[in-house]
Short mmCIF file of C-alpha atoms and ligand atoms in Angstrom, two decimals:
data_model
loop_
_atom_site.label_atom_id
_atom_site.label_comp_id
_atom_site.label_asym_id
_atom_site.label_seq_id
_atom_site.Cartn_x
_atom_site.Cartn_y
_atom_site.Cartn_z
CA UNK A 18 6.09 33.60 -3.66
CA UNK A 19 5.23 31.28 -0.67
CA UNK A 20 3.19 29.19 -3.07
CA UNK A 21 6.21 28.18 -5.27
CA UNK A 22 8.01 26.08 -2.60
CA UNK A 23 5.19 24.91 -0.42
CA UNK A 24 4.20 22.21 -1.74
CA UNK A 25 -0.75 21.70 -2.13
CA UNK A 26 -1.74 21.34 1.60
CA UNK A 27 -2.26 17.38 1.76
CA UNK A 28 0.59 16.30 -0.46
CA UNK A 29 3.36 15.32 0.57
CA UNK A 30 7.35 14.43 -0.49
CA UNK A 31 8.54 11.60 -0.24
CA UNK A 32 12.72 12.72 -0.22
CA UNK A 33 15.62 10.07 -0.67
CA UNK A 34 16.21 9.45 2.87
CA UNK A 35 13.11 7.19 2.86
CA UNK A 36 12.10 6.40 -0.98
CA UNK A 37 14.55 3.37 -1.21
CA UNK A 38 12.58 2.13 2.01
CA UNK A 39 9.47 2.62 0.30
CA UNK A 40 10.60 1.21 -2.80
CA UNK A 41 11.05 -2.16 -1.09
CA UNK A 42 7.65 -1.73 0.56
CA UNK A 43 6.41 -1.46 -2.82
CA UNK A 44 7.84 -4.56 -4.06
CA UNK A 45 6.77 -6.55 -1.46
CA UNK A 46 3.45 -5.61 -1.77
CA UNK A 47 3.15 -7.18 -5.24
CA UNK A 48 5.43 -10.03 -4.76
CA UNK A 49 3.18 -11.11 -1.67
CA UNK A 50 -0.13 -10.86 -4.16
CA UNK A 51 2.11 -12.53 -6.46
CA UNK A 52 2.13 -15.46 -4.44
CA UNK A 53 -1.59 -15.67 -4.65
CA UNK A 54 -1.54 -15.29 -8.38
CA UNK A 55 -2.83 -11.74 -8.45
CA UNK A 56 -1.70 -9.72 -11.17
CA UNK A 57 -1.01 -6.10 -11.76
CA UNK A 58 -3.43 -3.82 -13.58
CA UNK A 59 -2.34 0.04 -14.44
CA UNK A 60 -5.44 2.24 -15.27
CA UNK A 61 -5.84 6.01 -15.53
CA UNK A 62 -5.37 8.63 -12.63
CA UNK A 63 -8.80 10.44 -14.08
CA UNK A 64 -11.95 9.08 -15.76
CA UNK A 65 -15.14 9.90 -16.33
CA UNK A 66 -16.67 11.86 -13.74
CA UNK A 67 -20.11 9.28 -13.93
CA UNK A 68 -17.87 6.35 -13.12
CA UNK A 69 -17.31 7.56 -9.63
CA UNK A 70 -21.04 8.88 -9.27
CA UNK A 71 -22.32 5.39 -10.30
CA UNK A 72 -18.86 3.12 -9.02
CA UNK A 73 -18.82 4.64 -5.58
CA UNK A 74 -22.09 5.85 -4.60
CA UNK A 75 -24.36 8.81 -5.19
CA UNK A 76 -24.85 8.72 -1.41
CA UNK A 77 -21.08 8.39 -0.46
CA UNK A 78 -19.30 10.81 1.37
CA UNK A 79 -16.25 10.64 -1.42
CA UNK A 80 -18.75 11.71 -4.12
CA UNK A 81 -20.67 14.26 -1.94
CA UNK A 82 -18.07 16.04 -0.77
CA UNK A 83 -14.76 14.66 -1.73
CA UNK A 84 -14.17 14.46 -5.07
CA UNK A 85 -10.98 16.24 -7.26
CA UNK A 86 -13.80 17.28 -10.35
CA UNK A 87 -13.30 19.42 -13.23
CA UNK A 88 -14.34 20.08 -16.85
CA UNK A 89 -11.25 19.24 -19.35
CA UNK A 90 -10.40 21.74 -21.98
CA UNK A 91 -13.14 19.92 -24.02
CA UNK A 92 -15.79 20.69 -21.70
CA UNK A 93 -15.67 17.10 -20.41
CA UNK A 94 -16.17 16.31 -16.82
CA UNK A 95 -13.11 14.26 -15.34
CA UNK A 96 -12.18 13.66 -11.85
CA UNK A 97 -9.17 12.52 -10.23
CA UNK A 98 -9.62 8.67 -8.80
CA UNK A 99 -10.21 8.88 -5.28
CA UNK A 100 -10.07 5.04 -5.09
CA UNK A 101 -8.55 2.06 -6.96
CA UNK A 102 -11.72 0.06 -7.65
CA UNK A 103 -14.12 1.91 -10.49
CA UNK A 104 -11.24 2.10 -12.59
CA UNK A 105 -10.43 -1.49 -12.34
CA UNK A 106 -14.01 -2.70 -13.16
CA UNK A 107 -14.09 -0.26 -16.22
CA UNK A 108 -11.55 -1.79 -17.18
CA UNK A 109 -12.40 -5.24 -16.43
CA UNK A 110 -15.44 -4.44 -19.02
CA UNK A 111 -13.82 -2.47 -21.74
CA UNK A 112 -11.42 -4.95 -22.01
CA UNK A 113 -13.58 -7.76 -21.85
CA UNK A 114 -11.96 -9.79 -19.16
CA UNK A 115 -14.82 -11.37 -17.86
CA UNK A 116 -14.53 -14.09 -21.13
CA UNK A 117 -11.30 -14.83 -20.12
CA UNK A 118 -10.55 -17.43 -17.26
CA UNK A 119 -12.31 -16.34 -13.96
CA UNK A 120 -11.82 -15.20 -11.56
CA UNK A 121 -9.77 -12.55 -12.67
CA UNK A 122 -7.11 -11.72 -10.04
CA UNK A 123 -6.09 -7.78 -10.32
CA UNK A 124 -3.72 -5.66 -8.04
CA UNK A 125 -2.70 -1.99 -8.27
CA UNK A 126 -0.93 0.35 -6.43
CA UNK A 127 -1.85 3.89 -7.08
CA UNK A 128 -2.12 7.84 -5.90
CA UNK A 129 -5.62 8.18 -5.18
CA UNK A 130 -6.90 12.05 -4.38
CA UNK A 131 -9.74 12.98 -2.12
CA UNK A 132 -10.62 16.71 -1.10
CA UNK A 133 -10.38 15.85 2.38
CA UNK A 134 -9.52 17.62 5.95
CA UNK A 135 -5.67 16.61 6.04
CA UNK A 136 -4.38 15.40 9.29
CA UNK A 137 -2.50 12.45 10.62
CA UNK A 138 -3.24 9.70 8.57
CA UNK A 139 -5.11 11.35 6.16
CA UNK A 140 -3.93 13.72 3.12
CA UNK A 141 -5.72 14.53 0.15
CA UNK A 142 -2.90 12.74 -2.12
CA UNK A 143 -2.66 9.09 -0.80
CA UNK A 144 -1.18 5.77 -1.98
CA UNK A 145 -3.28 3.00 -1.85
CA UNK A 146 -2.05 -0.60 -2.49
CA UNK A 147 -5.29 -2.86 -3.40
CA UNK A 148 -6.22 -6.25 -5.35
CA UNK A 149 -9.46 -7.12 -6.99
CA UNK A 150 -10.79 -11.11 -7.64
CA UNK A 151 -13.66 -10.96 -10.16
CA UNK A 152 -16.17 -13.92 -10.74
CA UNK A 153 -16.15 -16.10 -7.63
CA UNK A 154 -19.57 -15.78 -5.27
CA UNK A 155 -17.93 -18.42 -3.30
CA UNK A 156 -16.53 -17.77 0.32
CA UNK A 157 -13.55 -19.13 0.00
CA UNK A 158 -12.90 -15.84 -2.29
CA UNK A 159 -13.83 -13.60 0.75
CA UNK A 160 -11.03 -16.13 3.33
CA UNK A 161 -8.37 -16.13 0.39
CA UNK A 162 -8.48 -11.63 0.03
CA UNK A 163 -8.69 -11.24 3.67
CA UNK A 164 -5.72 -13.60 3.98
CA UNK A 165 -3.87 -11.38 1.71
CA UNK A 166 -4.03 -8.83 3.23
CA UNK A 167 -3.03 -10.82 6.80
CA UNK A 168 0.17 -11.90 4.82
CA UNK A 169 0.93 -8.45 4.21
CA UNK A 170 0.99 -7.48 7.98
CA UNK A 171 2.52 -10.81 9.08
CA UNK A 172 5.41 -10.76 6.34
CA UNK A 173 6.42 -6.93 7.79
CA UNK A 174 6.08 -7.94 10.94
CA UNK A 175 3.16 -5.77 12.03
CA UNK A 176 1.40 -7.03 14.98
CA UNK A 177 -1.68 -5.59 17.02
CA UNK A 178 -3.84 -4.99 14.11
CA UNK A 179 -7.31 -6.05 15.09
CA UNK A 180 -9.83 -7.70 12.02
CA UNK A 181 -13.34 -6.32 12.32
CA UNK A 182 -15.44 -8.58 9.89
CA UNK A 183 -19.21 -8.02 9.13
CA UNK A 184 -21.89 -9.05 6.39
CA UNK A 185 -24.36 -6.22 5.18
CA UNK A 186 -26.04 -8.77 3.38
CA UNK A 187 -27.51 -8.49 0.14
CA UNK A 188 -30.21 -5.91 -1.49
CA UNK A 189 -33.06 -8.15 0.23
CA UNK A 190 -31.47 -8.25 4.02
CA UNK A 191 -31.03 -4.76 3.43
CA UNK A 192 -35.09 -3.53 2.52
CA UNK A 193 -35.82 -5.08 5.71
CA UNK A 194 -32.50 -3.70 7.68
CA UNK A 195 -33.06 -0.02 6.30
CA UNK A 196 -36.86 0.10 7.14
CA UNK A 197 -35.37 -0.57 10.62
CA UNK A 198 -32.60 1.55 11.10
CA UNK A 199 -34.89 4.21 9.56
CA UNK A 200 -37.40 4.02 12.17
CA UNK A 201 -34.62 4.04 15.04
CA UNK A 202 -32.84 6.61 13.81
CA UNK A 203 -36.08 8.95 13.25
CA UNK A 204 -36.26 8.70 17.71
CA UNK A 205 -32.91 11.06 16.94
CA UNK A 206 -33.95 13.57 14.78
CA UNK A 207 -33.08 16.53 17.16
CA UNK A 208 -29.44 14.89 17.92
CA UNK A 209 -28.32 13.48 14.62
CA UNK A 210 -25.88 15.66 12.33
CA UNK A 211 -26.77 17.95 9.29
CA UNK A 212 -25.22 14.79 7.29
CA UNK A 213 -26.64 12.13 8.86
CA UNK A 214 -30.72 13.79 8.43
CA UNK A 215 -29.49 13.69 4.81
CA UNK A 216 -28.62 9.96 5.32
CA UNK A 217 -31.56 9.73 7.31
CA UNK A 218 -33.78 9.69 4.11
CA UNK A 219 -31.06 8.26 0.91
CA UNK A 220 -29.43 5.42 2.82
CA UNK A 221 -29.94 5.46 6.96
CA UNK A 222 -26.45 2.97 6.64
CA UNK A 223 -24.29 5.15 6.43
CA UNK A 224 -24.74 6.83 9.51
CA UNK A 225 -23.40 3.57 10.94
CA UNK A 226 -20.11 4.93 9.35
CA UNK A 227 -20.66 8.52 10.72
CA UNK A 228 -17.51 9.88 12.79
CA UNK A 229 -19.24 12.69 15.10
CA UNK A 230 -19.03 11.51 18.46
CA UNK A 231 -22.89 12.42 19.07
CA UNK A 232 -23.93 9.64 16.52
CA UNK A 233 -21.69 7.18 17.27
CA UNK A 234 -23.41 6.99 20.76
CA UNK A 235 -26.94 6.86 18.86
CA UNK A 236 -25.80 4.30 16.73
CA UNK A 237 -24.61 2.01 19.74
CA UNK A 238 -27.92 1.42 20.35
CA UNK A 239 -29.29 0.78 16.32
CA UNK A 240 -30.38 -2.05 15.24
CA UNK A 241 -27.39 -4.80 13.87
CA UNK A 242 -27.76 -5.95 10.06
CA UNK A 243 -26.39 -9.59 11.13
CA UNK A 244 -30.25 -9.59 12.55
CA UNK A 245 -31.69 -8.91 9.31
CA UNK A 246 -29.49 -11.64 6.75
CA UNK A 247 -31.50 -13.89 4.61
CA UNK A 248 -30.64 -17.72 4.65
CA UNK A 249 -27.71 -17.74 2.45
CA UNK A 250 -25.99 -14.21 3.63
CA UNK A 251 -26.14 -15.77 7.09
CA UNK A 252 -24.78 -18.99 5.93
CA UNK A 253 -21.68 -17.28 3.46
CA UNK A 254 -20.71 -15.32 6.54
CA UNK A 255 -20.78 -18.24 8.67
CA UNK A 256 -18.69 -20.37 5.84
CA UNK A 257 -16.21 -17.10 5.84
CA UNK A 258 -15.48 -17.38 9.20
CA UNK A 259 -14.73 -21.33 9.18
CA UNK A 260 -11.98 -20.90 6.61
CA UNK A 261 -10.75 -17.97 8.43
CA UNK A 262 -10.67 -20.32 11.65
CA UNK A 263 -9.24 -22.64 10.01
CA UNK A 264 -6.45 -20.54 8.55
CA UNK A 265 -5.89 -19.23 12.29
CA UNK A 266 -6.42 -15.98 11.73
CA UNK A 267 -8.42 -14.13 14.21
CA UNK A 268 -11.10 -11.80 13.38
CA UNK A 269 -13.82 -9.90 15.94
CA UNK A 270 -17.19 -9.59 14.58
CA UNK A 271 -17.94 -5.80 14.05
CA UNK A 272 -21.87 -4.99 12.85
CA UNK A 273 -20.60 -1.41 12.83
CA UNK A 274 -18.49 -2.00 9.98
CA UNK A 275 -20.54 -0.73 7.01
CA UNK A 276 -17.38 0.90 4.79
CA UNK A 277 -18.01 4.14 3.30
CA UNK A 278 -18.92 3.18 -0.44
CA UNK A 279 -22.24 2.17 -1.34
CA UNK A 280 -21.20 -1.13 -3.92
CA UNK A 281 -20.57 -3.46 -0.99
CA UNK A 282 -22.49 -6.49 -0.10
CA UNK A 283 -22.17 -9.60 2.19
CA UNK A 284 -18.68 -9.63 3.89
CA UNK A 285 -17.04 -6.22 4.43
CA UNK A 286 -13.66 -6.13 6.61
CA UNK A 287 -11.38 -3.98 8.09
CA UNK A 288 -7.91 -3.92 9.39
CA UNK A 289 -7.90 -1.61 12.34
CA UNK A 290 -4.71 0.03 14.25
CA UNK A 291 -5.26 1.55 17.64
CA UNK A 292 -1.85 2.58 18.29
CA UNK A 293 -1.57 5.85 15.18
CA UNK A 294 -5.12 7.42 16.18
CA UNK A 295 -8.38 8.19 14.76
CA UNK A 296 -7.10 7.64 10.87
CA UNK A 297 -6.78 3.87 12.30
CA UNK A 298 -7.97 1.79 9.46
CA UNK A 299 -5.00 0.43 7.90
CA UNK A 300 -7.36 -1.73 4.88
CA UNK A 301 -10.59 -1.67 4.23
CA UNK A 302 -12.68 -4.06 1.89
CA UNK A 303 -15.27 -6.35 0.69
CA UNK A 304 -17.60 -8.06 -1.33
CA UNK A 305 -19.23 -5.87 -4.32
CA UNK A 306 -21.45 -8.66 -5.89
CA UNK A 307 -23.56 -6.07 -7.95
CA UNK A 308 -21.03 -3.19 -8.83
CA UNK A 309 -19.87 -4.99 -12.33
CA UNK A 310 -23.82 -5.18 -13.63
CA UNK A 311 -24.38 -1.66 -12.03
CA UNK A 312 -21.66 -0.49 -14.58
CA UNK A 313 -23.49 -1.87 -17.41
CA UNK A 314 -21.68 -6.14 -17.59
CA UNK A 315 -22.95 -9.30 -17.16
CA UNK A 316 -23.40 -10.03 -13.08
CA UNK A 317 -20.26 -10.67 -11.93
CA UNK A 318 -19.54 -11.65 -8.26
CA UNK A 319 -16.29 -9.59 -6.81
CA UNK A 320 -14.23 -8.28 -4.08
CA UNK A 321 -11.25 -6.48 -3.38
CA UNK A 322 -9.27 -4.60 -0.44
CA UNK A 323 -7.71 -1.12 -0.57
CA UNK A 324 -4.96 -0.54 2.04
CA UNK A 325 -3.35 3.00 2.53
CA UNK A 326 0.25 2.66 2.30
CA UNK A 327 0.60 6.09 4.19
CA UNK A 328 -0.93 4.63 7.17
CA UNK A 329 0.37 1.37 6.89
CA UNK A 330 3.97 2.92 7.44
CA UNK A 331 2.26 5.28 10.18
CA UNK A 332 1.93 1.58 12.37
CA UNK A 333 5.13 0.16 11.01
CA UNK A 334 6.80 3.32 12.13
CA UNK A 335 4.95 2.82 15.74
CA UNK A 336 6.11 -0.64 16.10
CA UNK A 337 9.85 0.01 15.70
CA UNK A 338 9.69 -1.42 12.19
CA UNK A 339 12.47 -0.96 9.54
CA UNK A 340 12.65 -1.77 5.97
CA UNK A 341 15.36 -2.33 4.09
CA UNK A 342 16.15 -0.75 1.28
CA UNK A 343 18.76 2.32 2.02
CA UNK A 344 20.95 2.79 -0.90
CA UNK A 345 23.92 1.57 -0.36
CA UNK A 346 27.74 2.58 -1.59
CA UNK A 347 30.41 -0.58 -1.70
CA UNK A 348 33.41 1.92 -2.64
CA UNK A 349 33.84 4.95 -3.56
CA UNK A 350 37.25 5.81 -5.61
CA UNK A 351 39.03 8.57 -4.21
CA UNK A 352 41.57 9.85 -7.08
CA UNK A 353 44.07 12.36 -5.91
CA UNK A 354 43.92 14.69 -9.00
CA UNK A 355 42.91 15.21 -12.42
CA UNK A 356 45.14 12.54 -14.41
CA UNK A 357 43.86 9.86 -11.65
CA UNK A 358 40.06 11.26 -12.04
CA UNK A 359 40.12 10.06 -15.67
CA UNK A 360 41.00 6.61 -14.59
CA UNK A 361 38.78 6.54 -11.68
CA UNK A 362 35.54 7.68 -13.72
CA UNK A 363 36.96 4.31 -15.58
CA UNK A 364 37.05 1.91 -13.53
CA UNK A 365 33.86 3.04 -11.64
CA UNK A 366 32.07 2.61 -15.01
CA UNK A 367 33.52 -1.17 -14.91
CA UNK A 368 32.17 -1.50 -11.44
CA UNK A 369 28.83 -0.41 -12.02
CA UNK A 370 28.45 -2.23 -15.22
CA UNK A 371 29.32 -5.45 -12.93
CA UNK A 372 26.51 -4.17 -10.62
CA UNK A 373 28.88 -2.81 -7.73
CA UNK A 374 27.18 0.50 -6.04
CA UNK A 375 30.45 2.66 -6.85
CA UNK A 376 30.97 7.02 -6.48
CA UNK A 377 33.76 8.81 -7.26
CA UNK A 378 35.01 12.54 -6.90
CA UNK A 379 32.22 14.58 -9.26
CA UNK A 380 33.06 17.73 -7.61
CA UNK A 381 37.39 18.77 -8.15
CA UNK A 382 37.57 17.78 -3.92
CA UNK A 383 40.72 17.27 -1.95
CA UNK A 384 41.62 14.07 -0.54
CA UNK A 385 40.91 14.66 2.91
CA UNK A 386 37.09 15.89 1.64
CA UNK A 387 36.89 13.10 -0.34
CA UNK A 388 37.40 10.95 3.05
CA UNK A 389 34.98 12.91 4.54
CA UNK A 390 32.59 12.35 1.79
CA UNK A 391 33.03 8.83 1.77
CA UNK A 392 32.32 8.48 5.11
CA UNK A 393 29.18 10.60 5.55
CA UNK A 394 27.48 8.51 2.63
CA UNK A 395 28.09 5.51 4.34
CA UNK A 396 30.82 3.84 1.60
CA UNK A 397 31.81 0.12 2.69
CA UNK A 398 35.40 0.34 1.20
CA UNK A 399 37.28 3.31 -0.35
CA UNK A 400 40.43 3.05 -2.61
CA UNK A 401 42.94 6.29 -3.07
CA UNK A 402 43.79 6.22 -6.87
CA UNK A 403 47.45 8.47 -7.01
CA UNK A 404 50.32 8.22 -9.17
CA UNK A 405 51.71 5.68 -7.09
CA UNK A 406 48.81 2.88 -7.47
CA UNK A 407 48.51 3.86 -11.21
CA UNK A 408 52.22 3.50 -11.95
CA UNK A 409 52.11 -0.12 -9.70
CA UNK A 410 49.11 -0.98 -11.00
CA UNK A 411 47.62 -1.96 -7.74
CA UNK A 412 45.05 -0.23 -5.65
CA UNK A 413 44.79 -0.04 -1.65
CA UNK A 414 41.05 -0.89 -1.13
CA UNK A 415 40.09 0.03 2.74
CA UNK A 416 37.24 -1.57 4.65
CA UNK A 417 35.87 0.96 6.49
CA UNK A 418 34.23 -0.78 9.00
CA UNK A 419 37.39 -2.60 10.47
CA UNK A 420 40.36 -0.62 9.02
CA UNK A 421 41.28 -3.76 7.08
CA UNK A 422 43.40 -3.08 4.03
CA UNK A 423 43.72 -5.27 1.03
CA UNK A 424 45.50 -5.00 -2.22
CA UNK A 425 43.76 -5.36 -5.70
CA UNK A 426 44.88 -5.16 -9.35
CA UNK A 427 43.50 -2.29 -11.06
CA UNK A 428 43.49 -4.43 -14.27
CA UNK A 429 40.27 -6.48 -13.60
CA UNK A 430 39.68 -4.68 -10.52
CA UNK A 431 35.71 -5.12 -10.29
CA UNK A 432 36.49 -8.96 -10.01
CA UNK A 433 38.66 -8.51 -7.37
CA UNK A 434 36.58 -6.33 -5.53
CA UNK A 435 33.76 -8.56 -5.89
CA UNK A 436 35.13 -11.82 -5.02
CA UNK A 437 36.28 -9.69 -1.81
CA UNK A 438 32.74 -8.48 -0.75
CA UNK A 439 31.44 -12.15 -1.37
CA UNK A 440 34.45 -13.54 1.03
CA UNK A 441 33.16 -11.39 3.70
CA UNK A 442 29.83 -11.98 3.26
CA UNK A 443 30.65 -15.43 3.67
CA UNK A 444 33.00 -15.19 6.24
CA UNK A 445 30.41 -12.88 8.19
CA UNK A 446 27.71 -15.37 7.42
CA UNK A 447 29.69 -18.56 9.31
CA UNK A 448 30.25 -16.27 12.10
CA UNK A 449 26.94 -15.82 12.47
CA UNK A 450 26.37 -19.51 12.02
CA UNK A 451 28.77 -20.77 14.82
CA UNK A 452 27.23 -22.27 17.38
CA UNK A 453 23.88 -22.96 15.55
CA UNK A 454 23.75 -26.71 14.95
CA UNK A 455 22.92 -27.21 11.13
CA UNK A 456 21.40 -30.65 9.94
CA UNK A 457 24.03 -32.89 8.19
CA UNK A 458 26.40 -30.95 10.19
CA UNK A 459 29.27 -33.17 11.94
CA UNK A 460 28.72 -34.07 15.50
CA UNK A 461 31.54 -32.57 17.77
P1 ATP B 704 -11.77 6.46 6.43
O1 ATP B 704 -12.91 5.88 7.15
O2 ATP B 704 -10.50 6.52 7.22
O3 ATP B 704 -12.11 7.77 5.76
P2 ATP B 704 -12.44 5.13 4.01
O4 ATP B 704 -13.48 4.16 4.40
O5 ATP B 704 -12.85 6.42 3.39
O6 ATP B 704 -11.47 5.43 5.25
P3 ATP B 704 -11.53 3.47 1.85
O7 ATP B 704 -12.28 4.19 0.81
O8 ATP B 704 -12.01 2.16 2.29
O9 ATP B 704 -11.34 4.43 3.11
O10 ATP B 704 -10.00 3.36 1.43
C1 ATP B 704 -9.20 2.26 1.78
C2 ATP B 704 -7.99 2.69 2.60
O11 ATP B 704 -7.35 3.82 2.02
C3 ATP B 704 -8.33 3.16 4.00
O12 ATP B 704 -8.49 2.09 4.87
C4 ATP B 704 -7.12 3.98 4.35
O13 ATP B 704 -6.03 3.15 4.76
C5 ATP B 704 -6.78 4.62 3.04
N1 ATP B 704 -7.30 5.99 2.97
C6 ATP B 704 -8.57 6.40 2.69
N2 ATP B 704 -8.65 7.74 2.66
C7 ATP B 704 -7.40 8.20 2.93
C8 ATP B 704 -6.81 9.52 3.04
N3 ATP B 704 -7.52 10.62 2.83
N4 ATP B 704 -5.50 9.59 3.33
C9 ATP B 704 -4.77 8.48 3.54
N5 ATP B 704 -5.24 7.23 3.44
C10 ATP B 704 -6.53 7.08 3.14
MG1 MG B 705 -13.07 8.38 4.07
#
């Protein structure tokens, strides 16, 4: 019985007290890519298993271990997304959008599901906001993503995020890097994790990205891939970080930042919190300059970020932060009986069609509940609606805030009551004004 109102251990609710909030989030998220003419693409929650396997990594920790898989009724293997960007390059191919004007700018916000351990900052159904720019090799790319994604933060005020940037170069760096790390690593043998002896052998960089505490110390010592870059990796990472310099935003360089899917090349970046514990990275992304011809298109230079809107509110939260974005109620109509409920449900249907937040009595309440209805949902003005006011014509409308009574004519009565919210907004807005000196204002 438990099962029916407990909701899969790492999902969550999101209830009304905080969806509005998160609705604006939302919003902002795309009108802030908007800005940087990325658009929004909407693709599947499942695909085909292989697109994961081949998308994210055979070595990966998502497809070893965290993947939603199952067989369809058809006896086909699907699996839930656990992250944003496989699905956009399939469908960056199947649509053929690499002959239309690169680079391709793509956004997304979407539930992404991995079988994970849930704790703070991590669940096994997650949000993740993310962009994509296909067909630009040029660092400038790498500045303008990461500056996204700074824009973000900045616009909702978050401060105190740190920037770890790092190149893992391309497939040649890497030969030399792995042969390397391999024959550091093999000194730990006896001390590295069950994982990490697996790593050991497939790909010896992703123990760089291991989270037991024994590694990490064995990996402070390994050797750093920003040793290993060719000529031009060194030289796009050092072009990278001009631009960023240039566009003041501050970054610290990181050679333990490796990310945890195997596609990425050259730049890789995260956004790291301190303050909402060891689920601290906020965004993570990169450069993927070979995923697109690993999935069967022409070679295609990308990148793209992913940022976990769970965690992002985790630090907004932290800081003290609030969105906007609670539903409001201007009025709410408070008739006195049944006669006056038929004329209320009227008018409030005029209201709302003139885009004034209006509720009325839905549930046969007395007056006095009605007041105390009105005032636990937060309503800006109420109006009684008796025999009196219908027989005058004329409603009392109450400011609830001040005590302030006003009278307006129920015939027309959403224009009235609109042109008397705008006079207070405008007479709250030069109150707020006074003393500020405004250019082409008159000297005193
Ligand atoms: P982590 O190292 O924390 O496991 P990751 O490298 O697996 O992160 P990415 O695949 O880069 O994460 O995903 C991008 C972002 O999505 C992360 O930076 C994080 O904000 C968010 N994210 C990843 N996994 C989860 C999860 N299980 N729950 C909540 N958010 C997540
Ligand atoms: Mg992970």
């Amino acid at each position: 019985m438990a099962l029916l109102t407990k909701a899969v251990k790492g999902t969550q609710d999101l209830l009304p007290d905080v969806t509005g909030r998160q609705r604006y989030l939302e919003n902002t998220l795309f009108e802030i890519a908007e800005t940087f003419g990325f658009k929004e693409i909407r693709t599947p929650v499942f695909e085909h298993t292989e697109l994961f396997q081949r998308g994210v990594g055979e070595t990966t920790d998502v497809v070893q271990k965290e993947m939603y898989t199952f067989d369809d009724k058809g006896g086909r293997s699907v699996t839930l997304r656990p992250e944003g960007t496989a699905g956009a390059v399939r469908a960056f191919l199947e649509h053929g959008l690499f002959n239309e004007t690169l680079p391709q700018k793509l956004c997304y916000l979407l539930n992404c599901y991995r079988y994970e351990k849930p704790q703070a900052g991590r669940w096994r159904e997650f949000q993740q906001f993310g962009v994509e720019m296909l067909g630009s090799a040029e660092p400038s790319a790498d500045a303008e993503v990461i500056s996204l994604a700074n824009e973000i933060f900045e616009f909702l005020g978050i401060e105190g995020l740190e920037l770890r940037l790092n190149s893992i170069g391309c497939p040649e760096c890497r030969k030399k890097y792995h042969a390397a790390l391999k024959e550091y690593f093999e000194g730990f043998r006896d001390r590295l994790c069950g994982t990490c002896l697996e790593r050991l052998d497939k790909n010896p960089m992703r123990i760089l990205d291991c989270k037991s505490p024994v590694c990490k110390e064995i990996c402070a010592g390994a050797p750093v891939i920003l040793d290993y870059l060719c000529d031009e990796c060194r030289e796009h990472f050092e072009s990278v970080k001009k631009y960023l310099d240039g566009m003041g935003i501050a970054y610290t360089v990181d050679p333990g930042i490796v990310r945890g899917l195997d596609y990425y090349t050259r730049t890789v970046f995260e956004f790291v919190s301190t303050a909402i514990g060891a689920q601290g990275t906020v965004c993570g992304g990169g450069r993927y300059d070979g995923l697109v011809a690993e999935l069967g298109g022409p070679q295609t230079p990308a990148l793209g970020f992913g940022m976990g809107t769970g965690r992002l509110k985790m630090v907004m939260e932290n800081s003290g932060i609030n969105l906007p974005g609670d539903n409001v109620c201007d009025i709410y109509l408070a008739p006195m009986g049944k006669e006056e409920s038929f004329r209320a449900m009227q008018i409030a249907a005029d209201l709302r069609s003139a885009g004034v937040h209006t509720q009325t009595d839905v549930s046969g309440r007395s007056l006095k509940a009605q007041m105390k209805y009105a005032d636990k949902i937060g309503a800006k003005y109420t109006a009684v609606i008796g025999s009196d006011e219908l027989a005058a014509g004329v409603l009392k409308v109450k400011n609830m805030a001040d005590g302030s009574t006003c009278e307006i004519e129920i015939d027309g009565f959403e224009d009235g009551f609109m042109r008397l919210m705008l006079d207070n907004v405008t007479s709250d807005l030069s109150s707020a004004l006074e003393g500020i000196d405004l250019p082409g204002g008159k000297a005193e």
